[in-house]
């Protein structure tokens, strides 16, 4: 009997312990893993933690993400005002609760709850349920449970981040920016005290409402701070003189496009610390909007600007589009990240790779004549030609035909691959899709990728160690707009492009002709040296300009976001002036050091720019890119034989061999000569043959300049809609030659000295034949296209 009672007692005890354990376990599980799961605003800060832009939370509240810590001033104010024994109680204060119960019974209604900060955290996490004794008991239990899992500093942070501060403002961060326009860590004692009293009655008292009651509450708290010797007398007297804010500040929207990009790439409800410089962002915004306002008369409504440090790759200003209150011109589109036709902006990359791989020397002559390659007929922007042009000048003047000739020599597939190595992400189609038009805007790229690629090249040149002949690693990477720790780069022996190729490329880019309508560019050049390039897409839809020095890169796009083209929408006329204006804001000047240790001396032909051959008459020892000895020698100079006077060409059939003079001569084709002699003051045509001497059968004297073989041409139409004649052109090395013209077997006429003839051809395919009086003939087939 006795043992039976013991067994029952033990069983009851176990049951009690089990119940206690289960209840304790449930009590422990009662607290969710995350106390607050409300959506937060997304906040973008600048490099100095100044607010740039913010996006309201999805529930319509200005609730910023939780801070890492609570500002000291606010901590002192809130604990003194709300919970003086916060750091001593276990989540609830029995004395305060007893006093509140007594006060409520005396008043006959609930007047105060005696809640601690921890209990208020419990109440807020439960959705601010009505004040009843049951809910109060639940809050006490929850508060004790919170204290078991969280440090006091974390609890205070939870309170500060989720307390209501009036209207739709939640948390100290949002309140600080909304009411004072700055970070909570920058607030004065008076401002911190004001924020401390707001959660006590946010619906009744907040800035702009019940000012006298709010002022009294704030000053009472300031007096307590002074009495507790937390602040001194002078601080107290100054603090009570500070005025209250009249109304909330508007949330700055200085970098909305970057904020939206951050959300798309990284997610919402976060605080993003960017590399942006707030003052520069404001200045660039203003310049861009004024520039677009000037262009709006020509129905050009959009532009974007990117400014970054070359060495670090940190973005300093990010203006994704022009501003418009009604967004009537798709101003919400972030054009910095939108693929657009590149125009000529890629030409320096091709030049750099050809220099790097010893395909050319910096000033080697490139053919520049009317050209048809298969079905592709590139034309220079101004529809003029030089015949032959130094490669660096072709880059500086952004000539299209030489660029296509260079790409043909380099290889489209290889260049397509190199662009991907530079970081271009939008050239995703096969090389055959782009063809030779790749160099002239046949593909699309973003301003972000263009700026990143040029910045990478600048970074590689800056990082070249001349003494060790090494490069910093990881130079070719995208720009960065978020703050991150910078690691010391490793050094490597080789890079994508060698230093000398980069240096010659940037120097070619400094020779560009500046926009005539930008009044200040001459003053700008006197203070700064920059490498820059423009681009204009087909149909005048996109205007590009990018420039860099040893410190900064500025990239600009101007156009219409909907893709509408406009007359005079060119890189030089529309984008470059804005780029120069932005550069004028950047006072620090720096240029790249010449990487002499990555160069070698070679003899260069002064006339052709190629490595000198054995017969080049005028040579000069020059520092060229490393490996320049591997380039092709000059093929323009050939030996000709003249009479003793040097006035006529001769051969052994008509002149004594012993009296002949051997003379090296720059020999070009008749078409090249037709244009080249118009632009080169130093070009000398071949001498005529001595009368009675037969011409050299291997020397081509006659060529048809226009149309070229395979050309497809349109018949011009005047303003009245009437068809006008086409001008056919030919060139002959003998200035006195007479040429005879035939079209499809029909004689058109003859020309002398000026070899041009005007006709009105029918639509369809034709054959043009031109013959000189000695019988040399040139034939081309072309097609006239109807519009």
XYZ file of C-alpha atoms in Angstrom:
787
model
C 0.000 0.000 0.000
C 2.752 2.386 0.971
C 4.812 1.520 -2.111
C 1.752 2.065 -4.278
C 1.361 5.625 -2.971
C 5.032 6.298 -3.645
C 4.605 5.107 -7.209
C 1.556 7.338 -7.712
C 3.430 10.290 -6.207
C 6.397 9.727 -8.478
C 4.086 9.399 -11.486
C 2.297 12.662 -10.635
C 5.653 14.339 -10.149
C 6.850 13.136 -13.545
C 3.656 14.360 -15.131
C 4.124 17.747 -13.536
C 7.730 17.887 -14.644
C 6.708 16.854 -18.151
C 4.039 19.531 -18.244
C 6.495 22.088 -16.943
C 9.038 20.961 -19.509
C 6.484 21.070 -22.343
C 5.254 24.460 -21.256
C 8.815 25.692 -20.917
C 9.623 24.326 -24.333
C 6.533 25.947 -25.837
C 7.401 29.153 -24.028
C 10.852 29.030 -25.545
C 9.386 28.396 -29.002
C 6.826 31.140 -28.459
C 9.302 33.734 -29.642
C 9.614 33.740 -33.425
C 13.046 33.668 -35.054
C 12.478 37.167 -36.409
C 10.526 39.518 -34.173
C 9.603 41.970 -36.917
C 8.828 40.911 -40.451
C 7.468 44.139 -41.847
C 8.716 45.368 -45.244
C 11.305 48.128 -45.115
C 12.124 51.068 -47.310
C 15.147 50.711 -49.580
C 17.728 53.382 -48.851
C 20.676 54.569 -50.929
C 23.463 56.483 -49.162
C 26.427 58.281 -50.669
C 30.108 57.697 -49.862
C 29.767 59.857 -46.711
C 26.519 58.181 -45.580
C 24.410 61.097 -46.813
C 20.938 60.136 -48.042
C 20.692 60.083 -51.852
C 17.376 58.335 -52.483
C 14.873 56.096 -50.755
C 11.859 54.064 -51.796
C 8.873 53.727 -49.464
C 8.101 50.249 -48.097
C 5.452 48.165 -49.839
C 2.981 48.811 -46.988
C 3.233 52.572 -47.499
C 5.419 53.240 -44.460
C 8.730 55.044 -44.286
C 10.451 52.290 -42.332
C 14.204 52.149 -42.866
C 16.177 48.926 -42.301
C 17.469 48.383 -38.776
C 20.662 50.179 -37.818
C 23.767 48.384 -36.589
C 23.564 50.359 -33.350
C 21.540 53.062 -31.602
C 23.024 56.582 -31.481
C 24.326 57.375 -27.990
C 22.313 60.581 -27.610
C 19.064 58.885 -28.527
C 19.880 55.953 -26.217
C 20.321 58.351 -23.281
C 17.138 60.237 -24.147
C 14.852 57.274 -24.739
C 15.895 55.287 -21.677
C 15.508 58.329 -19.444
C 12.105 59.165 -20.925
C 10.569 55.715 -21.413
C 12.375 53.268 -19.166
C 14.888 54.608 -16.671
C 15.622 51.129 -15.281
C 15.920 49.495 -18.706
C 19.367 48.087 -18.028
C 18.348 46.589 -14.661
C 14.956 44.846 -15.025
C 14.270 41.434 -16.618
C 11.895 42.850 -19.251
C 9.205 44.210 -16.932
C 9.311 46.569 -13.972
C 7.032 45.396 -11.105
C 7.138 48.789 -9.378
C 6.034 50.619 -12.515
C 3.307 48.066 -13.199
C 1.978 48.373 -9.629
C 1.915 52.176 -9.875
C 0.109 52.020 -13.213
C -2.539 49.629 -11.864
C -3.112 51.906 -8.890
C -3.345 54.967 -11.150
C -5.768 53.237 -13.520
C -8.065 52.100 -10.678
C -8.119 55.633 -9.291
C -9.010 57.048 -12.715
C -11.506 54.331 -13.507
C -9.882 53.694 -16.887
C -6.559 52.720 -18.416
C -4.371 55.794 -18.330
C -0.906 54.219 -18.301
C 0.477 50.757 -18.756
C 3.788 50.837 -16.963
C 5.383 49.290 -20.031
C 9.117 48.941 -20.288
C 10.933 49.337 -23.586
C 11.070 45.536 -23.859
C 7.312 45.291 -23.261
C 6.749 47.900 -25.967
C 8.849 45.792 -28.321
C 6.568 42.839 -27.440
C 3.472 44.967 -28.058
C 4.751 46.243 -31.420
C 5.670 42.748 -32.611
C 2.076 41.651 -31.814
C 0.671 44.446 -33.982
C -0.052 47.010 -31.212
C -3.101 45.206 -29.844
C -5.541 47.031 -27.582
C -4.498 47.772 -24.006
C -6.192 45.151 -21.842
C -4.970 43.394 -18.729
C -4.795 40.118 -20.655
C -2.657 41.649 -23.406
C -0.528 43.270 -20.726
C 0.155 39.861 -19.142
C 1.054 38.454 -22.560
C 3.431 41.374 -23.133
C 5.087 40.777 -19.752
C 5.612 37.113 -20.580
C 6.906 37.932 -24.040
C 9.187 40.664 -22.689
C 10.775 38.237 -20.232
C 11.207 35.734 -23.056
C 12.836 38.415 -25.264
C 15.256 39.298 -22.478
C 16.380 35.663 -22.352
C 17.416 35.723 -26.015
C 18.512 39.275 -26.771
C 21.087 41.663 -25.392
C 19.846 44.952 -23.991
C 21.517 46.830 -26.875
C 19.709 44.631 -29.409
C 16.364 45.145 -27.679
C 16.879 48.898 -27.695
C 17.773 48.732 -31.384
C 14.583 46.755 -32.106
C 12.565 49.424 -30.329
C 14.306 52.342 -32.048
C 13.886 50.735 -35.456
C 10.178 49.887 -35.130
C 8.667 52.564 -32.916
C 6.094 54.891 -34.548
C 7.173 58.495 -35.004
C 4.000 60.027 -36.414
C 2.128 59.768 -39.699
C 3.710 56.977 -41.797
C 7.185 57.353 -40.266
C 8.497 54.292 -38.423
C 11.878 53.938 -36.740
C 14.508 56.447 -35.734
C 16.351 56.389 -39.071
C 13.284 57.330 -41.088
C 12.280 59.893 -38.467
C 15.711 61.489 -38.416
C 15.836 61.907 -42.192
C 12.188 62.953 -42.480
C 12.218 65.529 -39.684
C 15.809 66.762 -39.725
C 17.206 65.746 -43.118
C 20.216 63.881 -41.762
C 21.434 60.692 -40.133
C 20.363 59.933 -36.528
C 24.043 59.833 -35.591
C 24.333 63.509 -36.557
C 21.463 64.776 -34.400
C 21.859 67.297 -31.598
C 20.670 66.692 -28.033
C 17.505 68.716 -28.692
C 16.734 66.726 -31.852
C 17.412 63.400 -30.126
C 15.164 64.403 -27.239
C 12.388 65.332 -29.637
C 12.538 61.931 -31.304
C 12.568 60.236 -27.890
C 9.213 61.790 -26.881
C 7.457 61.153 -30.216
C 6.692 57.396 -29.857
C 4.863 58.165 -26.570
C 1.941 59.681 -28.509
C 2.789 59.752 -32.221
C -0.783 60.236 -33.422
C -1.285 63.300 -31.236
C 2.075 64.968 -31.248
C 4.556 65.088 -34.097
C 6.420 67.868 -35.924
C 3.999 70.312 -37.471
C 1.175 69.461 -35.038
C 0.516 70.512 -31.407
C 3.830 72.355 -31.388
C 3.506 73.743 -27.848
C 2.759 70.366 -26.276
C 5.615 68.832 -28.222
C 7.986 71.621 -27.197
C 7.022 71.199 -23.549
C 7.648 67.451 -23.664
C 11.019 67.888 -25.340
C 12.205 70.580 -22.939
C 11.061 68.564 -19.927
C 13.234 65.702 -21.123
C 16.152 68.059 -21.725
C 15.761 69.318 -18.135
C 15.921 65.747 -16.846
C 19.079 65.184 -18.900
C 20.572 68.269 -17.314
C 19.465 67.255 -13.788
C 21.025 63.842 -14.281
C 24.253 65.585 -15.411
C 24.089 63.860 -18.781
C 24.375 67.259 -20.470
C 26.002 70.400 -19.102
C 24.341 73.753 -18.498
C 25.460 75.436 -21.728
C 24.258 72.463 -23.790
C 20.917 72.543 -21.996
C 20.416 76.293 -22.549
C 21.340 76.038 -26.220
C 19.178 72.949 -26.708
C 15.957 74.489 -25.385
C 16.455 77.361 -27.832
C 16.447 75.065 -30.857
C 13.218 75.377 -32.868
C 10.984 72.434 -33.698
C 10.742 71.278 -37.305
C 7.615 72.644 -38.977
C 6.996 69.736 -41.326
C 8.728 66.605 -42.588
C 11.492 66.982 -45.151
C 10.862 65.559 -48.603
C 12.885 62.387 -49.076
C 15.750 63.204 -51.503
C 15.522 61.559 -54.891
C 18.981 62.348 -56.247
C 19.828 58.921 -57.668
C 16.561 57.103 -58.308
C 17.893 55.137 -61.251
C 20.794 53.816 -59.201
C 18.424 52.992 -56.333
C 16.203 50.998 -58.690
C 19.241 49.268 -60.144
C 20.373 48.324 -56.623
C 16.932 46.841 -55.924
C 16.917 44.897 -59.199
C 20.429 43.527 -58.683
C 20.635 43.165 -54.890
C 17.073 43.181 -53.534
C 14.850 45.601 -51.619
C 14.451 46.528 -47.925
C 18.141 47.256 -47.487
C 20.452 50.187 -46.879
C 22.941 50.494 -49.726
C 26.130 52.427 -49.066
C 27.254 53.677 -52.458
C 30.457 55.263 -53.741
C 28.536 58.304 -55.040
C 29.655 61.822 -54.076
C 26.455 63.679 -53.222
C 27.598 67.162 -54.227
C 28.928 65.932 -57.564
C 25.708 63.989 -58.161
C 23.699 67.183 -57.640
C 25.967 69.200 -59.946
C 25.911 66.590 -62.716
C 22.116 66.338 -62.408
C 21.821 70.087 -62.895
C 24.203 70.161 -65.863
C 22.427 67.279 -67.568
C 18.944 68.772 -67.182
C 20.081 72.188 -68.438
C 21.756 70.507 -71.417
C 18.609 68.518 -72.272
C 16.493 71.662 -71.908
C 18.690 73.291 -74.580
C 18.325 70.258 -76.853
C 14.574 69.929 -76.386
C 13.932 72.446 -79.196
C 15.258 69.723 -81.509
C 12.986 67.140 -79.848
C 15.875 65.521 -77.965
C 14.647 64.701 -74.467
C 16.910 62.178 -72.752
C 20.509 61.900 -71.578
C 22.573 60.079 -68.991
C 25.993 60.617 -67.403
C 28.384 58.334 -65.575
C 31.422 59.636 -63.659
C 33.932 57.293 -62.018
C 37.457 57.063 -60.668
C 39.719 55.259 -63.116
C 42.029 53.565 -60.626
C 39.407 52.238 -58.193
C 36.507 51.940 -60.606
C 34.231 53.595 -58.030
C 31.280 55.468 -59.501
C 31.122 59.090 -58.302
C 27.999 60.236 -60.152
C 25.219 58.147 -61.697
C 22.507 60.091 -63.518
C 20.466 57.523 -65.413
C 18.197 59.942 -67.255
C 16.972 63.512 -67.446
C 14.294 64.642 -64.984
C 10.632 65.166 -65.791
C 7.802 65.483 -63.283
C 5.351 63.695 -65.584
C 7.852 61.169 -67.027
C 6.498 62.141 -70.424
C 9.680 61.139 -72.247
C 10.302 57.771 -70.551
C 12.531 59.488 -67.991
C 12.064 56.516 -65.661
C 14.282 54.421 -67.972
C 17.839 53.959 -66.698
C 19.632 54.530 -69.996
C 23.034 53.848 -68.400
C 22.055 50.187 -68.270
C 20.115 50.090 -71.559
C 21.724 48.547 -74.677
C 22.030 51.050 -77.542
C 23.770 51.049 -80.920
C 27.441 51.859 -80.346
C 28.182 53.976 -83.396
C 31.951 54.640 -83.568
C 32.655 54.380 -79.854
C 34.458 51.009 -80.236
C 37.142 52.128 -82.717
C 39.900 52.809 -80.136
C 39.555 49.244 -78.838
C 40.335 47.850 -82.295
C 43.274 50.246 -82.636
C 44.635 49.168 -79.241
C 44.406 45.463 -80.035
C 46.083 45.924 -83.428
C 48.929 47.823 -81.767
C 49.139 45.174 -79.060
C 49.423 42.345 -81.588
C 51.883 44.208 -83.856
C 49.428 44.487 -86.729
C 50.153 48.180 -87.254
C 52.270 51.050 -85.977
C 50.535 54.095 -84.468
C 50.697 56.299 -87.591
C 50.720 53.653 -90.349
C 48.807 54.692 -93.480
C 45.376 53.097 -93.889
C 43.371 53.205 -97.136
C 40.462 55.645 -97.135
C 38.572 55.478 -100.445
C 34.972 54.655 -101.439
C 34.613 50.982 -100.571
C 32.248 48.101 -101.194
C 32.914 44.775 -99.446
C 30.338 42.287 -100.629
C 26.968 43.843 -99.846
C 28.467 46.174 -97.244
C 29.394 49.709 -98.307
C 30.720 51.781 -95.389
C 30.962 55.554 -95.805
C 32.696 58.242 -93.804
C 30.355 60.431 -91.775
C 31.047 63.561 -93.858
C 31.109 61.558 -97.148
C 34.670 62.674 -97.954
C 37.816 60.578 -98.278
C 41.555 61.068 -97.768
C 42.819 58.273 -100.000
C 45.336 57.323 -97.299
C 45.299 58.413 -93.653
C 47.563 57.663 -90.650
C 45.865 55.193 -88.294
C 46.073 57.536 -85.300
C 44.394 60.312 -87.311
C 41.729 57.877 -88.480
C 40.938 57.276 -84.790
C 41.133 60.967 -83.917
C 38.810 61.905 -86.795
C 36.622 58.810 -86.364
C 36.801 57.827 -90.035
C 34.599 54.853 -90.873
C 36.231 53.385 -93.978
C 39.740 53.062 -92.422
C 38.134 51.461 -89.349
C 36.445 48.852 -91.543
C 39.736 48.236 -93.389
C 41.485 47.744 -90.049
C 38.788 45.333 -88.852
C 39.046 43.406 -92.120
C 42.768 43.030 -91.480
C 42.395 42.159 -87.789
C 39.491 39.744 -88.152
C 35.865 40.247 -87.102
C 35.639 37.031 -85.084
C 38.771 37.871 -83.109
C 37.591 41.410 -82.400
C 34.184 40.077 -81.343
C 35.966 37.827 -78.852
C 38.179 40.678 -77.610
C 35.137 42.843 -76.900
C 33.777 40.123 -74.658
C 37.129 40.009 -72.867
C 36.785 43.748 -72.257
C 33.488 43.067 -70.485
C 30.854 43.801 -73.139
C 27.854 41.607 -72.348
C 25.434 42.434 -75.154
C 27.388 41.085 -78.131
C 25.695 37.725 -77.703
C 24.906 36.865 -81.322
C 27.279 35.017 -83.677
C 30.010 37.074 -85.341
C 28.345 36.537 -88.732
C 25.331 38.492 -87.468
C 27.444 41.626 -86.984
C 30.000 41.293 -89.755
C 32.158 44.320 -90.487
C 29.402 46.634 -89.226
C 30.466 45.645 -85.689
C 32.973 48.518 -85.676
C 30.380 51.086 -86.828
C 27.410 50.386 -84.553
C 26.234 47.033 -85.840
C 25.963 45.843 -82.234
C 24.580 47.261 -79.013
C 26.265 48.089 -75.715
C 25.380 49.916 -72.516
C 27.011 53.111 -71.312
C 27.956 51.112 -68.208
C 29.948 48.562 -70.238
C 31.550 51.242 -72.427
C 32.682 53.266 -69.403
C 33.857 50.076 -67.662
C 35.968 49.040 -70.655
C 37.679 52.423 -71.085
C 38.169 52.686 -67.326
C 39.753 49.215 -67.312
C 42.227 50.280 -69.975
C 43.132 53.368 -67.963
C 43.472 51.305 -64.787
C 45.789 48.853 -66.558
C 48.061 51.676 -67.719
C 48.063 53.302 -64.277
C 48.892 49.959 -62.673
C 51.882 49.236 -64.917
C 55.083 49.059 -62.848
C 57.777 50.330 -65.210
C 60.678 49.175 -63.036
C 59.390 45.619 -62.650
C 57.636 45.478 -66.027
C 54.521 44.065 -64.386
C 50.802 44.885 -64.297
C 48.255 44.903 -61.511
C 45.944 41.909 -61.759
C 42.175 42.076 -62.413
C 42.244 45.384 -64.259
C 39.462 44.515 -66.689
C 36.337 44.548 -64.544
C 33.051 46.481 -64.349
C 32.756 49.751 -62.489
C 31.538 49.548 -58.910
C 28.796 51.640 -57.278
C 28.707 50.064 -53.802
C 31.313 50.494 -51.086
C 33.570 47.514 -50.514
C 36.945 46.761 -49.053
C 39.783 47.284 -51.513
C 42.434 44.581 -51.498
C 45.987 45.272 -52.550
C 46.239 43.952 -56.123
C 48.679 41.258 -57.098
C 51.228 41.859 -59.849
C 51.302 39.804 -63.053
C 53.687 39.693 -66.016
C 51.097 40.091 -68.774
C 47.746 41.754 -69.268
C 45.062 41.857 -71.942
C 46.692 44.927 -73.519
C 50.286 45.997 -73.036
C 51.093 49.400 -71.572
C 52.596 50.906 -74.726
C 49.522 50.012 -76.818
C 47.297 51.692 -74.241
C 49.492 54.785 -74.102
C 49.491 55.235 -77.894
C 45.728 54.642 -78.008
C 45.012 57.305 -75.391
C 47.353 59.731 -77.143
C 45.507 59.197 -80.435
C 42.287 59.971 -78.566
C 43.640 63.307 -77.333
C 43.842 64.579 -80.923
C 40.108 64.529 -81.605
C 38.612 67.689 -83.069
C 36.651 69.425 -80.303
C 32.993 70.378 -80.817
C 32.691 73.808 -82.376
C 29.524 74.678 -80.464
C 31.126 74.129 -77.053
C 32.492 77.558 -76.271
C 34.585 76.535 -73.281
C 36.556 73.660 -74.736
C 39.645 75.738 -75.536
C 39.817 76.965 -71.943
C 39.225 73.414 -70.819
C 42.111 72.064 -72.893
C 44.483 74.605 -71.450
C 43.888 73.098 -68.014
C 43.255 69.428 -68.727
C 44.444 66.688 -71.029
C 41.963 63.929 -71.718
C 41.608 61.033 -74.107
C 38.114 61.057 -75.548
C 35.932 59.510 -78.226
C 32.495 60.183 -79.640
C 30.026 57.994 -81.472
C 26.837 58.476 -83.479
C 24.532 55.585 -84.323
C 22.815 55.026 -87.658
C 19.788 57.265 -88.119
C 21.041 59.791 -85.524
C 19.439 57.833 -82.685
C 22.329 57.732 -80.213
C 25.035 60.257 -79.399
C 27.962 59.026 -77.301
C 30.972 60.690 -75.698
C 33.485 59.158 -73.321
C 36.640 60.755 -71.959
C 39.256 59.887 -69.369
C 42.500 61.032 -67.824
C 44.622 59.415 -65.142
C 42.037 60.226 -62.459
C 38.501 60.244 -63.844
C 36.321 58.861 -66.600
C 33.169 60.622 -67.818
C 30.735 58.817 -70.114
C 27.694 60.459 -71.717
C 24.773 59.314 -73.848
C 22.248 61.711 -75.416
C 19.158 60.831 -77.453
C 15.560 59.751 -77.055
C 14.731 56.783 -74.862
C 12.103 55.627 -77.372
C 14.784 55.416 -80.099
C 13.562 58.313 -82.238
C 16.363 59.784 -84.323
C 16.832 63.515 -84.722
C 18.902 65.661 -87.122
C 22.148 66.931 -85.568
C 21.991 64.288 -82.846
C 25.699 63.471 -83.038
C 28.321 62.526 -80.498
C 30.368 65.634 -81.226
C 27.457 68.054 -81.258
C 25.120 66.669 -78.580
C 27.129 64.493 -76.170
C 30.679 65.920 -76.121
C 29.698 69.403 -74.833
C 28.019 67.820 -71.810
C 31.058 65.612 -71.217
C 33.371 68.642 -71.239
C 31.047 70.502 -68.865
C 31.195 67.603 -66.409
C 34.981 67.426 -66.689
C 35.121 71.081 -65.712
C 33.632 70.069 -62.348
C 36.537 67.676 -61.755
C 39.429 69.827 -60.674
C 42.063 67.167 -60.051
C 44.333 66.742 -63.099
C 46.442 63.682 -63.861
C 47.844 62.097 -67.021
C 49.390 58.724 -67.728
C 53.140 58.206 -67.515
C 54.794 57.144 -70.752
C 55.687 53.437 -70.323
C 59.145 53.655 -71.890
C 60.166 50.280 -70.467
C 57.376 48.700 -72.553
C 58.624 50.285 -75.784
C 61.421 49.709 -78.254
C 63.278 51.890 -80.749
C 62.751 51.064 -84.411
C 63.274 52.882 -87.688
C 59.985 54.232 -89.001
C 59.250 55.460 -92.501
C 58.290 59.122 -92.125
C 55.950 59.068 -95.148
C 54.056 55.806 -94.640
C 54.279 55.382 -90.847
C 55.270 51.733 -91.322
C 58.459 50.094 -90.164
C 61.079 51.389 -92.570
C 62.091 49.124 -95.428
C 65.592 49.150 -96.901
C 64.570 51.670 -99.575
C 62.539 54.155 -97.501
C 64.304 57.510 -98.111
C 63.233 59.350 -94.957
C 63.373 57.402 -91.721
C 63.352 58.255 -88.052
C 64.260 56.255 -84.956
C 61.148 56.230 -82.780
C 59.942 54.587 -79.583
C 57.177 52.212 -80.634
C 55.094 49.529 -78.971
C 56.991 46.532 -77.668
C 57.338 44.016 -80.508
C 57.003 46.665 -83.243
C 59.926 45.039 -85.094
C 57.479 42.244 -85.994
C 55.214 44.572 -87.984
C 55.198 44.569 -91.770
C 57.750 46.865 -93.430
C 56.711 49.725 -95.669
C 55.354 48.450 -99.001
C 54.494 51.867 -100.433
C 58.044 52.769 -101.428
C 59.336 51.216 -104.631
C 62.385 51.931 -106.797
C 61.701 53.833 -110.021
C 64.186 54.779 -112.765
C 64.410 58.353 -113.980
C 66.553 60.282 -116.402
C 69.538 62.249 -115.163
C 67.340 65.266 -114.406
C 64.901 63.178 -112.381
C 62.023 64.759 -114.271
C 60.938 61.704 -116.307
C 60.649 58.013 -115.782
C 62.646 55.883 -118.193
C 63.509 52.281 -118.948
C 66.331 50.450 -120.705
C 64.440 50.476 -124.033
C 64.620 54.240 -124.329
C 67.452 55.479 -122.114
C 71.059 54.518 -121.357
C 71.213 52.356 -118.270
C 74.416 54.047 -117.132
C 72.660 57.422 -117.016
C 69.577 56.223 -115.120
C 68.911 57.328 -111.560
C 67.366 54.943 -109.028
C 64.888 56.803 -106.842
C 62.667 55.384 -104.077
C 59.106 56.657 -104.545
C 55.853 56.484 -102.558
C 53.559 54.703 -105.020
C 49.804 54.512 -104.458
C 46.873 53.400 -106.599
C 45.137 55.914 -108.878
C 42.066 56.015 -106.584
C 44.193 56.510 -103.483
C 46.133 59.241 -105.279
C 42.925 60.981 -106.439
C 41.993 61.727 -102.792
C 45.425 61.692 -101.143
C 46.915 64.489 -103.225
C 44.010 66.727 -102.182
C 44.915 66.357 -98.480
C 48.687 65.835 -98.405
C 50.928 68.805 -99.105
C 53.989 66.574 -99.383
C 52.672 63.945 -101.802
C 54.483 63.867 -105.133
C 52.811 62.073 -108.069
C 54.898 59.720 -110.157
C 56.855 61.508 -112.925
C 55.563 61.011 -116.460
C 57.484 58.759 -118.815
C 60.043 60.375 -121.086
C 58.459 60.832 -124.547
C 59.210 57.725 -126.586
C 59.473 55.422 -123.542
C 56.923 52.643 -123.121
C 54.956 52.674 -119.876
C 55.475 50.007 -117.243
C 52.763 47.401 -117.712
C 52.846 46.567 -114.018
C 52.005 50.117 -112.896
C 48.274 50.816 -112.779
C 47.613 54.291 -114.157
C 43.801 54.313 -114.450
C 41.085 53.593 -111.910
C 37.379 54.300 -111.531
C 36.854 56.216 -108.304
C 33.025 56.202 -108.228
C 31.139 53.966 -108.365
C 33.377 51.164 -107.168
C 32.948 47.489 -108.053
C 29.707 46.103 -106.584
C 28.359 49.478 -105.429
C 24.619 49.932 -105.032
C 23.762 53.572 -105.563
C 20.661 55.742 -105.428
C 19.746 58.406 -107.948
C 19.667 61.722 -106.036
C 16.372 63.597 -105.790
C 16.078 67.385 -105.380
C 13.688 69.328 -103.136
C 10.972 69.224 -105.821
C 11.149 65.435 -105.989
C 12.853 65.472 -109.391
C 15.654 63.041 -110.185
C 19.115 64.518 -110.645
C 22.195 63.231 -112.407
C 24.795 60.985 -110.780
C 28.446 62.072 -110.960
C 30.836 59.342 -112.118
C 34.515 59.824 -111.286
C 37.826 58.348 -112.475
C 41.501 58.993 -111.759
C 44.599 58.775 -113.941
C 48.219 59.179 -112.878
C 48.980 61.148 -116.061
C 47.529 64.613 -115.546
C 47.169 65.159 -119.317
C 45.504 61.832 -120.087
C 42.252 61.740 -122.085
C 39.657 59.229 -120.833
C 36.788 57.723 -122.856
C 33.597 56.655 -121.021
C 31.081 53.927 -121.893
C 27.990 52.754 -119.989
C 26.602 49.360 -121.013
C 28.369 49.711 -124.379
C 27.034 53.217 -125.056
C 29.636 55.957 -125.458
C 29.086 58.751 -122.911
C 31.899 61.142 -123.826
C 35.514 61.940 -123.036
C 37.227 63.903 -120.247
C 40.628 65.532 -119.795
C 42.291 66.724 -116.566
C 39.051 66.627 -114.518
C 37.671 63.134 -114.993
C 34.017 63.422 -114.029
C 30.917 62.806 -116.096
C 27.256 63.393 -115.259
C 24.532 60.890 -116.244
C 21.010 59.850 -115.229
C 21.160 56.035 -115.202
C 18.122 53.780 -115.203
C 17.317 51.533 -112.257
C 19.063 48.200 -112.622
C 22.524 46.720 -113.135
C 25.130 48.483 -115.245
C 28.715 48.122 -116.486
C 30.938 51.220 -116.654
C 34.058 51.104 -118.834
C 36.723 53.833 -118.939
C 39.702 53.754 -121.353
C 42.677 56.094 -121.828
C 44.282 56.987 -125.154
C 46.962 54.292 -124.663
C 44.374 51.566 -124.248
C 44.501 51.005 -120.486
C 40.998 50.105 -119.317
C 39.108 50.002 -116.026
C 35.698 48.337 -115.644
C 33.236 48.222 -112.735
C 29.791 46.706 -112.369
C 27.285 48.514 -110.200
C 23.561 48.677 -109.529
C 21.157 51.618 -109.338
C 18.533 51.144 -106.615
C 15.143 52.789 -106.655
C 13.898 54.401 -103.401
